[in-house]
Amino acid sequence: MELVLERETPRVQEHDEAPSAQALAGNETVGEVEKDRRIARSKRALKDAYISLLLERGIGGFTVNDLCTRADLNRGTFYNHFADMDELLVSLENDVIEDLRHFQEPMRNIGIAGLLRHKLTGEPFPFLVDLFDYLREQSDFFIALLGSGGDTRFSAHLRDTVCTDLVLGVLHKDYRDAPTAFVNYYVAFYASAYLGVILQWYLTGMKESSDEMARIAMRLFLIQPGDPIEL
Amino acid sequence: MELVLERETPRVQEHDEAPSAQALAGNETVGEVEKDRRIARSKRALKDAYISLLLERGIGGFTVNDLCTRADLNRGTFYNHFADMDELLVSLENDVIEDLRHFQEPMRNIGIAGLLRHKLTGEPFPFLVDLFDYLREQSDFFIALLGSGGDTRFSAHLRDTVCTDLVLGVLHKDYRDAPTAFVNYYVAFYASAYLGVILQWYLTGMKESSDEMARIAMRLFLIQPGDPIEL
DNA sequence: TGGAAAATCAACACAGTGTTCAATAACTTT
DNA sequence: AAAGTTATTGAACACTGTGTTGATTTTCCA
């Protein structure tokens, strides 16, 4: 049998090409810019208020009225832009997913070359460090949605996009093109695993630096049961 | 009903002694038996109605009124036993968690010996097969709670009990007693990973048999990137 | 069989939703 | 800068669902 890992793939993404968490945190990440400033302002105010309340009281812990009071907007304005609270939440989730999409390219281009380079230098993939930077920056939002009382749709969406892409990035082309049932389980396995690692990081107070987390993540992928566990 | 499996010697659980999914599916798995039959009947009717509606319309897809109509009970009776719908849901979740607790003993007793036996015979742990039997039997309920639109509390609870126990079962004693930060990430990694495998099984229609799934699960634990993928 | 407790039924106040409409304010375009 | 367009505001509306209460009936237990 053959090796699982991709071979023909180009090179590892350069560090400075990765999107900075700072830049990603901004607004209007998705869709076209509103032509009327009032709309843009109202939507942003509503989204900001939603996040603020989400962190304080969790999903379902506040009403449309609370939201509009916090946003300092009329309730009618809310219904002008969103059908209901859920639509606003989905919109916010999509913003984040869109942010994360910037990491997909470097993920897909890891390949076996990247893994080999890591084995030689011991350095984690730079984009992984950036990813954990971003995750730390948006930690409140992620914790609110991934933790208890969160939104399972978001977990699923995350797993289906980011985590799965991460795993596919190091999968051999043959398996990617014609995945057997077992390969799909393999992908699901590692995709969920990484979501679990991120959650563990969040729930223990993000004590590790982004660099440490990137190393841990890489270590976990390369480890095998029976290997000595240490760090 | 006493289904708990106890074993002094930490060897692999025998197949025929494992709790049948059938038996586990019953009621009154948690807490003491109600002394008044009316209470027991009402609670059961409400729980059954809840599950039935949960599968049809998902969490939040029905009202207390719908529930009582389905259960053929007065609305006041519902409030006699549960503060609100969420309390009923939690109660149901705990029933399932309680069921799964029966698998904890064989999990904890796998040890290195069990792993070696598997390496020799190629057979999956019998209790794993039973576990997938149970998961299939309760699939509707699990899918409703684990899938999109489900309940993140349940996912977290499952991961913290069952999956984590599974991983701890094969962890070396030293690591179990004094876990470093990395060991905790290791455990979180594999615990989430198995939840992901189960979810993948559910979402693809449970085409694999329990035996096949047990083998896949074991294979995934022993595999290492670079190994050939086949089944 | 008698006492206790649960189930029923109707009614209640209440909070939150989503919509409508006229008036006002802010923006874009020319 | 004015005109025309469009979003925002505020108030009112019907409606649904929640959680509670009290009187009455039914069921259970001992």
Coordinates of C-alpha atoms (C1' of nucleotides) in Angstrom, one line a residue:
Chain A
M1 CA 0.0 0.0 0.0
E2 CA 0.9 3.6 -0.4
L3 CA 1.5 6.5 1.7
V4 CA -1.4 8.5 2.9
L5 CA 0.2 11.9 2.8
E6 CA 0.1 14.2 -0.2
R7 CA 3.3 14.4 -2.2
E8 CA 2.8 16.5 -5.2
T9 CA 1.7 19.5 -3.3
P10 CA 3.7 22.7 -3.6
R11 CA 5.0 24.5 -0.6
V12 CA 4.1 25.7 2.8
Q13 CA 2.3 29.0 2.9
E14 CA 4.5 31.9 3.9
H15 CA 3.8 33.4 7.3
D16 CA 3.4 37.0 6.1
E17 CA 0.8 36.0 3.7
A18 CA -1.6 34.7 6.3
P19 CA -4.4 37.0 7.3
S20 CA -3.8 38.8 10.5
A21 CA -6.4 38.2 13.2
Q22 CA -6.6 42.0 13.6
A23 CA -7.7 42.5 10.0
L24 CA -10.1 39.6 10.2
A25 CA -11.9 40.9 13.2
G26 CA -13.3 43.8 11.2
N27 CA -16.9 44.1 9.9
E28 CA -18.3 43.6 6.4
T29 CA -16.4 40.4 6.0
V30 CA -19.2 38.8 4.1
G31 CA -21.4 39.9 1.2
E32 CA -21.3 43.3 -0.6
V33 CA -21.1 46.6 1.2
E34 CA -24.4 48.3 1.9
K35 CA -25.0 51.3 -0.3
D36 CA -27.0 53.0 2.4
R37 CA -25.0 54.0 5.4
R38 CA -28.0 53.7 7.7
I39 CA -28.4 50.1 6.9
A40 CA -24.8 49.3 7.5
R41 CA -24.9 51.2 10.8
S42 CA -28.0 49.6 12.0
K43 CA -26.9 46.1 11.2
R44 CA -23.5 46.6 12.8
A45 CA -25.2 48.0 16.0
L46 CA -27.5 45.0 16.1
K47 CA -24.7 42.6 15.6
D48 CA -22.5 44.2 18.2
A49 CA -25.4 44.3 20.7
Y50 CA -26.1 40.7 20.0
I51 CA -22.5 39.6 20.7
S52 CA -22.5 41.7 23.8
L53 CA -25.7 40.1 25.1
L54 CA -24.7 36.7 23.9
L55 CA -21.6 36.7 26.1
E56 CA -23.5 38.0 29.1
R57 CA -26.6 35.8 29.0
G58 CA -26.1 33.1 26.4
I59 CA -28.3 32.1 23.5
G60 CA -32.0 32.6 24.3
G61 CA -31.1 34.7 27.3
F62 CA -32.4 37.9 26.0
T63 CA -35.3 39.2 23.9
V64 CA -35.5 41.3 20.8
N65 CA -36.4 44.2 23.0
D66 CA -33.3 43.7 25.1
L67 CA -31.3 43.6 21.9
C68 CA -32.7 46.8 20.5
T69 CA -32.4 48.6 23.8
R70 CA -28.7 47.7 23.9
A71 CA -28.3 48.7 20.2
D72 CA -30.2 51.8 20.9
L73 CA -32.5 51.2 18.0
N74 CA -36.2 50.9 17.5
R75 CA -37.6 47.4 17.5
G76 CA -39.1 47.9 14.1
T77 CA -35.6 48.5 12.7
F78 CA -34.5 45.0 13.8
Y79 CA -37.4 43.5 11.8
N80 CA -36.4 45.6 8.9
H81 CA -33.2 43.7 8.5
F82 CA -33.7 40.3 10.1
A83 CA -36.7 38.0 10.2
D84 CA -35.9 36.9 13.7
M85 CA -33.1 36.5 16.2
D86 CA -32.0 33.2 14.7
E87 CA -31.3 34.9 11.4
L88 CA -29.1 37.4 13.1
L89 CA -27.2 34.6 14.8
V90 CA -26.7 32.7 11.6
S91 CA -25.5 35.9 10.0
L92 CA -22.9 36.4 12.8
E93 CA -21.8 32.8 12.5
N94 CA -21.3 33.2 8.8
D95 CA -19.1 36.2 9.4
V96 CA -16.8 34.1 11.5
I97 CA -16.8 31.2 9.1
E98 CA -15.9 33.6 6.4
D99 CA -13.0 34.8 8.4
L100 CA -11.8 31.3 8.9
R101 CA -12.0 30.7 5.2
H102 CA -8.8 32.7 4.9
F103 CA -7.0 29.9 6.5
Q104 CA -8.1 27.3 4.1
E105 CA -5.5 28.0 1.4
P106 CA -2.5 27.5 3.6
M107 CA -4.2 24.4 5.0
R108 CA -4.7 22.8 1.7
N109 CA -1.1 23.5 0.7
I110 CA 0.6 21.8 3.6
G111 CA 1.3 18.6 1.9
I112 CA 4.0 16.1 2.8
A113 CA 6.7 18.7 2.1
G114 CA 5.3 20.8 4.9
L115 CA 5.2 17.9 7.3
L116 CA 8.8 17.0 6.4
R117 CA 9.9 20.5 7.0
H118 CA 8.2 20.4 10.4
K119 CA 9.9 17.1 11.3
L120 CA 13.3 18.6 10.5
T121 CA 12.9 22.0 12.1
G122 CA 10.4 21.2 14.8
E123 CA 8.6 24.4 14.1
P124 CA 4.8 24.4 13.7
F125 CA 3.1 25.6 10.6
P126 CA 3.0 29.4 10.8
F127 CA -0.6 29.5 9.7
L128 CA -1.6 27.4 12.7
V129 CA -0.1 29.9 15.0
D130 CA -2.1 32.6 13.2
L131 CA -5.2 30.5 13.5
F132 CA -4.9 30.2 17.3
D133 CA -4.2 33.9 17.5
Y134 CA -7.5 34.5 15.7
L135 CA -9.3 31.9 17.9
R136 CA -8.0 33.7 21.0
E137 CA -9.2 37.1 19.7
Q138 CA -12.7 35.8 19.1
S139 CA -12.7 33.5 22.1
D140 CA -15.8 35.0 23.7
F141 CA -17.9 34.4 20.7
F142 CA -16.6 30.9 20.1
I143 CA -17.0 29.9 23.7
A144 CA -20.5 31.2 23.7
L145 CA -21.4 29.1 20.6
L146 CA -19.3 26.0 21.1
G147 CA -19.7 25.5 24.8
S148 CA -22.7 24.3 26.8
G149 CA -25.8 26.2 25.8
G150 CA -24.3 27.0 22.5
D151 CA -25.4 26.3 18.9
T152 CA -24.9 22.8 17.5
R153 CA -25.3 24.2 14.0
F154 CA -22.2 26.3 14.5
S155 CA -20.1 23.3 15.7
A156 CA -21.2 21.3 12.7
H157 CA -20.5 24.1 10.3
L158 CA -17.1 24.7 11.8
R159 CA -16.3 21.0 11.6
D160 CA -17.5 20.8 8.0
T161 CA -15.5 23.7 6.8
V162 CA -12.3 24.5 8.7
C163 CA -11.5 21.3 10.5
T164 CA -12.3 19.0 7.6
D165 CA -10.2 21.2 5.3
L166 CA -7.3 20.9 7.7
V167 CA -7.5 17.1 7.5
L168 CA -8.1 17.0 3.8
G169 CA -5.0 19.1 3.4
V170 CA -2.7 16.4 4.4
L171 CA -4.7 13.6 2.8
H172 CA -3.4 11.9 -0.3
K173 CA -5.0 13.0 -3.5
D174 CA -6.3 9.5 -4.3
Y175 CA -8.2 9.4 -1.0
R176 CA -9.5 12.9 -1.5
D177 CA -10.8 12.2 -4.9
A178 CA -12.4 8.9 -4.3
P179 CA -12.9 8.6 -0.5
T180 CA -14.0 5.3 0.8
A181 CA -16.3 5.0 3.8
F182 CA -13.3 4.5 6.0
V183 CA -11.6 7.6 4.7
N184 CA -14.6 9.6 5.6
Y185 CA -14.6 8.2 9.1
Y186 CA -10.9 9.1 9.2
V187 CA -11.6 12.6 8.2
A188 CA -14.5 13.0 10.6
F189 CA -12.3 11.5 13.3
Y190 CA -9.6 14.1 13.0
A191 CA -11.9 17.0 12.2
S192 CA -13.8 16.5 15.4
A193 CA -10.6 15.8 17.3
Y194 CA -9.3 19.2 16.5
L195 CA -12.5 20.9 17.5
G196 CA -12.2 19.1 20.8
V197 CA -8.6 20.4 21.3
I198 CA -9.8 24.0 20.6
L199 CA -12.6 23.5 23.1
Q200 CA -10.3 22.1 25.7
W201 CA -8.1 25.1 25.2
Y202 CA -11.0 27.4 25.7
L203 CA -12.4 25.7 28.7
T204 CA -9.1 25.7 30.5
G205 CA -8.6 29.4 30.1
M206 CA -6.3 29.5 27.1
K207 CA -3.2 29.3 29.3
E208 CA -1.1 28.0 26.4
S209 CA 0.3 30.5 23.8
S210 CA -0.7 30.3 20.2
D211 CA 2.7 28.9 19.4
E212 CA 2.4 26.2 22.1
M213 CA -1.1 25.3 20.9
A214 CA 0.1 25.0 17.3
R215 CA 2.8 22.6 18.5
I216 CA 0.4 20.6 20.5
A217 CA -2.0 20.3 17.6
M218 CA 0.8 19.1 15.3
R219 CA 2.1 16.7 18.0
L220 CA -1.4 15.2 18.4
F221 CA -1.6 14.5 14.7
L222 CA 1.7 12.7 14.6
I223 CA 1.4 10.8 17.8
Q224 CA 0.5 7.2 18.0
P225 CA -0.9 5.3 21.0
G226 CA 2.0 3.7 22.8
D227 CA 4.3 6.6 22.2
P228 CA 5.5 8.2 25.3
I229 CA 3.4 11.3 26.1
E230 CA 5.4 14.3 27.1
L231 CA 5.9 17.9 26.3
Chain B
M1 CA -33.0 -3.7 37.8
E2 CA -29.3 -4.2 38.2
L3 CA -27.4 -4.1 35.0
V4 CA -24.1 -2.7 36.2
L5 CA -21.2 -4.8 35.1
E6 CA -18.6 -5.3 37.7
R7 CA -15.4 -7.2 37.3
E8 CA -12.6 -7.5 39.8
T9 CA -9.9 -8.4 37.3
P10 CA -9.3 -5.8 34.7
R11 CA -9.8 -7.9 31.7
V12 CA -11.9 -7.4 28.7
Q13 CA -15.6 -7.7 29.2
E14 CA -17.3 -10.8 27.7
H15 CA -19.8 -10.3 25.1
D16 CA -22.8 -12.1 26.6
E17 CA -22.5 -10.2 29.9
A18 CA -22.8 -6.8 28.3
P19 CA -26.1 -5.0 28.9
S20 CA -28.4 -5.5 26.0
A21 CA -29.5 -2.3 24.3
Q22 CA -33.0 -3.6 24.6
A23 CA -32.9 -3.7 28.4
L24 CA -31.2 -0.3 28.5
A25 CA -33.9 1.3 26.5
G26 CA -36.4 0.9 29.3
N27 CA -37.7 3.5 31.7
E28 CA -36.8 4.5 35.2
T29 CA -33.2 4.2 34.5
V30 CA -32.4 7.0 36.9
G31 CA -33.5 7.9 40.4
E32 CA -35.9 6.0 42.5
V33 CA -39.2 4.5 41.4
E34 CA -42.2 6.7 41.9
K35 CA -44.4 5.5 44.7
D36 CA -47.6 6.8 43.1
R37 CA -48.5 5.1 39.8
R38 CA -50.1 8.3 38.5
I39 CA -46.9 10.2 38.7
A40 CA -44.9 7.5 37.0
R41 CA -47.5 7.2 34.2
S42 CA -47.7 11.0 33.7
K43 CA -43.9 11.4 33.6
R44 CA -43.5 8.5 31.2
A45 CA -46.3 9.8 28.9
L46 CA -44.7 13.2 28.9
K47 CA -41.2 11.8 28.1
D48 CA -42.6 9.6 25.3
A49 CA -44.5 12.5 23.8
Y50 CA -41.4 14.7 24.1
I51 CA -39.2 12.2 22.2
S52 CA -41.9 11.7 19.6
L53 CA -42.2 15.4 19.0
L54 CA -38.5 16.0 19.2
L55 CA -37.9 13.6 16.3
E56 CA -40.6 15.2 14.3
R57 CA -39.9 18.9 14.9
G58 CA -36.6 19.2 16.7
I59 CA -35.8 21.2 19.8
G60 CA -38.0 24.2 20.2
G61 CA -40.2 23.0 17.4
F62 CA -43.2 22.5 19.7
T63 CA -45.0 24.0 22.6
V64 CA -46.0 22.7 26.0
N65 CA -49.5 22.6 24.6
D66 CA -48.4 20.4 21.8
L67 CA -46.6 18.2 24.2
C68 CA -49.6 17.7 26.5
T69 CA -51.9 17.1 23.6
R70 CA -49.6 14.4 22.3
A71 CA -49.3 12.9 25.8
D72 CA -53.0 13.2 26.3
L73 CA -52.6 15.1 29.5
N74 CA -53.7 18.3 31.0
R75 CA -51.2 21.2 30.7
G76 CA -51.3 21.6 34.5
T77 CA -50.1 18.1 34.9
F78 CA -46.9 19.0 33.0
Y79 CA -46.2 21.8 35.3
N80 CA -46.8 19.5 38.2
H81 CA -43.7 17.5 37.4
F82 CA -41.4 19.8 35.4
A83 CA -40.6 23.5 35.8
D84 CA -40.4 23.9 32.0
M85 CA -39.6 22.1 28.8
D86 CA -35.9 22.3 29.4
E87 CA -36.1 20.5 32.6
L88 CA -37.8 17.7 30.9
L89 CA -35.2 17.6 28.2
V90 CA -32.4 17.5 30.7
S91 CA -34.2 14.6 32.5
L92 CA -34.3 12.7 29.2
E93 CA -30.7 13.4 28.5
N94 CA -29.8 12.1 32.0
D95 CA -31.7 8.9 31.3
V96 CA -29.5 8.2 28.3
I97 CA -26.3 9.2 30.1
E98 CA -27.3 6.8 32.8
D99 CA -27.8 4.0 30.2
L100 CA -24.3 4.7 28.9
R101 CA -22.8 4.5 32.3
H102 CA -23.2 0.8 32.0
F103 CA -20.5 0.8 29.4
Q104 CA -18.0 2.6 31.6
E105 CA -16.8 -0.5 33.5
P106 CA -15.7 -2.5 30.5
M107 CA -14.1 0.7 29.1
R108 CA -12.1 1.3 32.1
N109 CA -10.9 -2.3 32.2
I110 CA -9.5 -2.5 28.7
G111 CA -5.9 -1.8 29.6
I112 CA -2.9 -2.7 27.7
A113 CA -3.8 -6.4 27.9
G114 CA -7.0 -5.8 26.0
L115 CA -5.2 -3.9 23.3
L116 CA -2.7 -6.7 22.9
R117 CA -5.4 -9.3 22.7
H118 CA -7.0 -7.3 19.9
K119 CA -3.7 -7.0 18.1
L120 CA -3.5 -10.8 18.1
T121 CA -7.1 -11.8 17.3
G122 CA -8.1 -8.8 15.3
E123 CA -11.4 -8.9 17.0
P124 CA -12.9 -5.6 18.4
F125 CA -13.8 -5.2 22.0
P126 CA -17.2 -6.9 22.5
F127 CA -18.5 -4.0 24.6
L128 CA -17.8 -1.7 21.7
V129 CA -20.1 -3.8 19.5
D130 CA -22.8 -3.5 22.2
L131 CA -22.2 0.2 22.4
F132 CA -22.9 0.6 18.7
D133 CA -26.0 -1.6 19.1
Y134 CA -27.3 0.7 21.7
L135 CA -26.4 3.8 19.7
R136 CA -28.3 2.4 16.8
E137 CA -31.4 1.7 18.9
Q138 CA -31.5 5.2 20.3
S139 CA -30.3 6.8 17.1
D140 CA -33.3 9.0 16.6
F141 CA -32.8 10.6 20.0
F142 CA -29.1 11.0 19.6
I143 CA -29.4 12.4 16.1
A144 CA -31.9 14.9 17.3
L145 CA -29.6 16.1 20.1
L146 CA -26.2 15.8 18.5
G147 CA -27.0 17.0 15.0
S148 CA -27.7 20.5 13.8
G149 CA -30.3 22.2 16.0
G150 CA -29.5 19.9 18.8
D151 CA -28.3 20.6 22.3
T152 CA -24.6 21.4 23.0
R153 CA -25.0 20.5 26.6
F154 CA -25.7 17.0 25.6
S155 CA -22.7 16.8 23.4
A156 CA -20.5 18.2 26.2
H157 CA -22.0 15.8 28.7
L158 CA -21.5 12.8 26.4
R159 CA -17.9 13.8 25.7
D160 CA -17.2 14.3 29.4
T161 CA -18.6 11.0 30.5
V162 CA -18.5 8.2 27.9
C163 CA -15.9 9.3 25.4
T164 CA -13.5 10.5 27.9
D165 CA -13.8 7.3 29.9
L166 CA -13.1 5.4 26.8
V167 CA -9.8 7.2 26.3
L168 CA -8.9 7.1 29.9
G169 CA -9.4 3.3 29.8
V170 CA -6.4 2.8 27.5
L171 CA -4.2 5.5 29.0
H172 CA -1.2 4.5 31.1
K173 CA -1.8 4.6 34.8
D174 CA 0.9 7.2 35.3
Y175 CA -0.8 9.6 32.9
R176 CA -4.2 9.0 34.4
D177 CA -3.0 9.8 37.9
A178 CA -1.0 12.9 37.2
P179 CA -2.2 14.3 33.9
T180 CA -0.1 17.0 32.3
A181 CA -1.7 19.7 30.2
F182 CA -0.7 17.8 27.1
V183 CA -2.3 14.6 28.4
N184 CA -5.5 16.5 28.9
Y185 CA -5.4 17.7 25.3
Y186 CA -4.6 14.1 24.3
V187 CA -7.7 12.9 26.0
A188 CA -9.9 15.7 24.7
F189 CA -8.5 15.0 21.2
Y190 CA -9.6 11.4 21.2
A191 CA -12.8 11.9 23.1
S192 CA -14.0 14.4 20.6
A193 CA -12.7 12.3 17.8
Y194 CA -15.0 9.4 18.7
L195 CA -18.0 11.6 19.1
G196 CA -17.2 12.7 15.5
V197 CA -17.1 9.1 14.3
I198 CA -20.4 8.4 15.9
L199 CA -21.9 11.5 14.3
Q200 CA -20.5 10.6 10.9
W201 CA -22.1 7.1 11.3
Y202 CA -25.4 8.7 12.1
L203 CA -25.3 11.3 9.3
T204 CA -24.5 8.7 6.7
G205 CA -27.4 6.5 7.6
M206 CA -25.8 3.9 9.8
K207 CA -24.9 1.7 6.9
E208 CA -22.1 -0.1 8.7
S209 CA -23.0 -2.8 11.2
S210 CA -22.1 -2.5 14.9
D211 CA -19.3 -4.9 14.4
E212 CA -17.9 -3.0 11.5
M213 CA -18.1 0.3 13.4
A214 CA -16.4 -1.3 16.4
R215 CA -13.6 -2.3 14.1
I216 CA -13.4 1.1 12.5
A217 CA -13.3 2.7 15.9
M218 CA -10.4 0.5 17.0
R219 CA -8.6 1.0 13.7
L220 CA -8.8 4.7 14.0
F221 CA -7.2 4.6 17.4
L222 CA -4.3 2.5 16.3
I223 CA -3.7 4.2 13.0
Q224 CA -1.0 6.7 12.4
P225 CA -0.6 9.3 9.6
G226 CA 1.4 7.7 6.9
D227 CA -0.2 4.3 7.4
P228 CA -2.1 3.0 4.5
I229 CA -5.8 3.5 4.7
E230 CA -7.9 0.5 3.7
L231 CA -10.7 -1.6 5.1
Chain C
dT1 C1' -63.8 2.7 52.8
dG2 C1' -61.7 7.1 54.0
dG3 C1' -58.0 10.3 53.5
dA4 C1' -54.4 12.0 50.6
dA5 C1' -52.8 13.4 46.5
dA6 C1' -52.7 13.7 41.5
dA7 C1' -55.3 15.1 37.3
dT8 C1' -58.6 18.1 35.2
dC9 C1' -60.7 22.4 33.6
dA10 C1' -61.2 27.1 33.1
dA11 C1' -59.5 31.4 33.8
dC12 C1' -55.9 34.7 34.6
dA13 C1' -52.0 38.1 34.1
dC14 C1' -48.0 38.5 31.6
dA15 C1' -44.2 38.7 28.3
dG16 C1' -42.6 38.4 23.8
dT17 C1' -43.4 38.2 18.8
dG18 C1' -44.2 40.0 14.4
dT19 C1' -46.9 43.4 11.7
dT20 C1' -48.8 47.8 10.4
dC21 C1' -49.1 52.8 9.6
dA22 C1' -48.3 57.6 9.7
dA23 C1' -44.7 60.8 10.7
dT24 C1' -40.0 62.0 10.8
dA25 C1' -35.2 61.8 9.8
dA26 C1' -31.2 60.7 7.0
dC27 C1' -29.2 59.4 2.9
dT28 C1' -28.2 59.3 -2.3
dT29 C1' -28.5 61.4 -6.6
dT30 C1' -28.6 64.9 -9.8
Chain D
dA1 C1' -28.4 72.5 -2.5
dA2 C1' -32.9 70.6 -3.5
dA3 C1' -35.7 66.7 -4.6
dG4 C1' -36.7 62.2 -4.3
dT5 C1' -36.0 58.0 -2.0
dT6 C1' -35.7 55.1 1.8
dA7 C1' -34.6 53.9 6.5
dT8 C1' -35.9 54.9 11.3
dT9 C1' -39.2 55.9 14.8
dG10 C1' -43.1 55.4 17.9
dA11 C1' -47.3 53.7 18.9
dA12 C1' -50.7 50.5 18.4
dC13 C1' -52.4 46.0 17.2
dA14 C1' -53.6 40.8 17.3
dC15 C1' -51.6 36.8 18.6
dT16 C1' -49.2 32.9 20.8
dG17 C1' -47.2 30.8 24.5
dT18 C1' -46.0 30.8 29.4
dG19 C1' -46.6 29.8 34.2
dT20 C1' -49.9 30.2 38.0
dT21 C1' -54.2 29.7 40.6
dG22 C1' -58.4 27.6 42.6
dA23 C1' -62.3 24.7 42.6
dT24 C1' -63.6 20.1 41.3
dT25 C1' -63.1 15.4 40.0
dT26 C1' -60.7 11.2 39.8
dT27 C1' -57.3 7.9 41.2
dC28 C1' -54.4 5.8 44.3
dC29 C1' -52.7 3.9 48.7
dA30 C1' -53.1 1.9 53.2

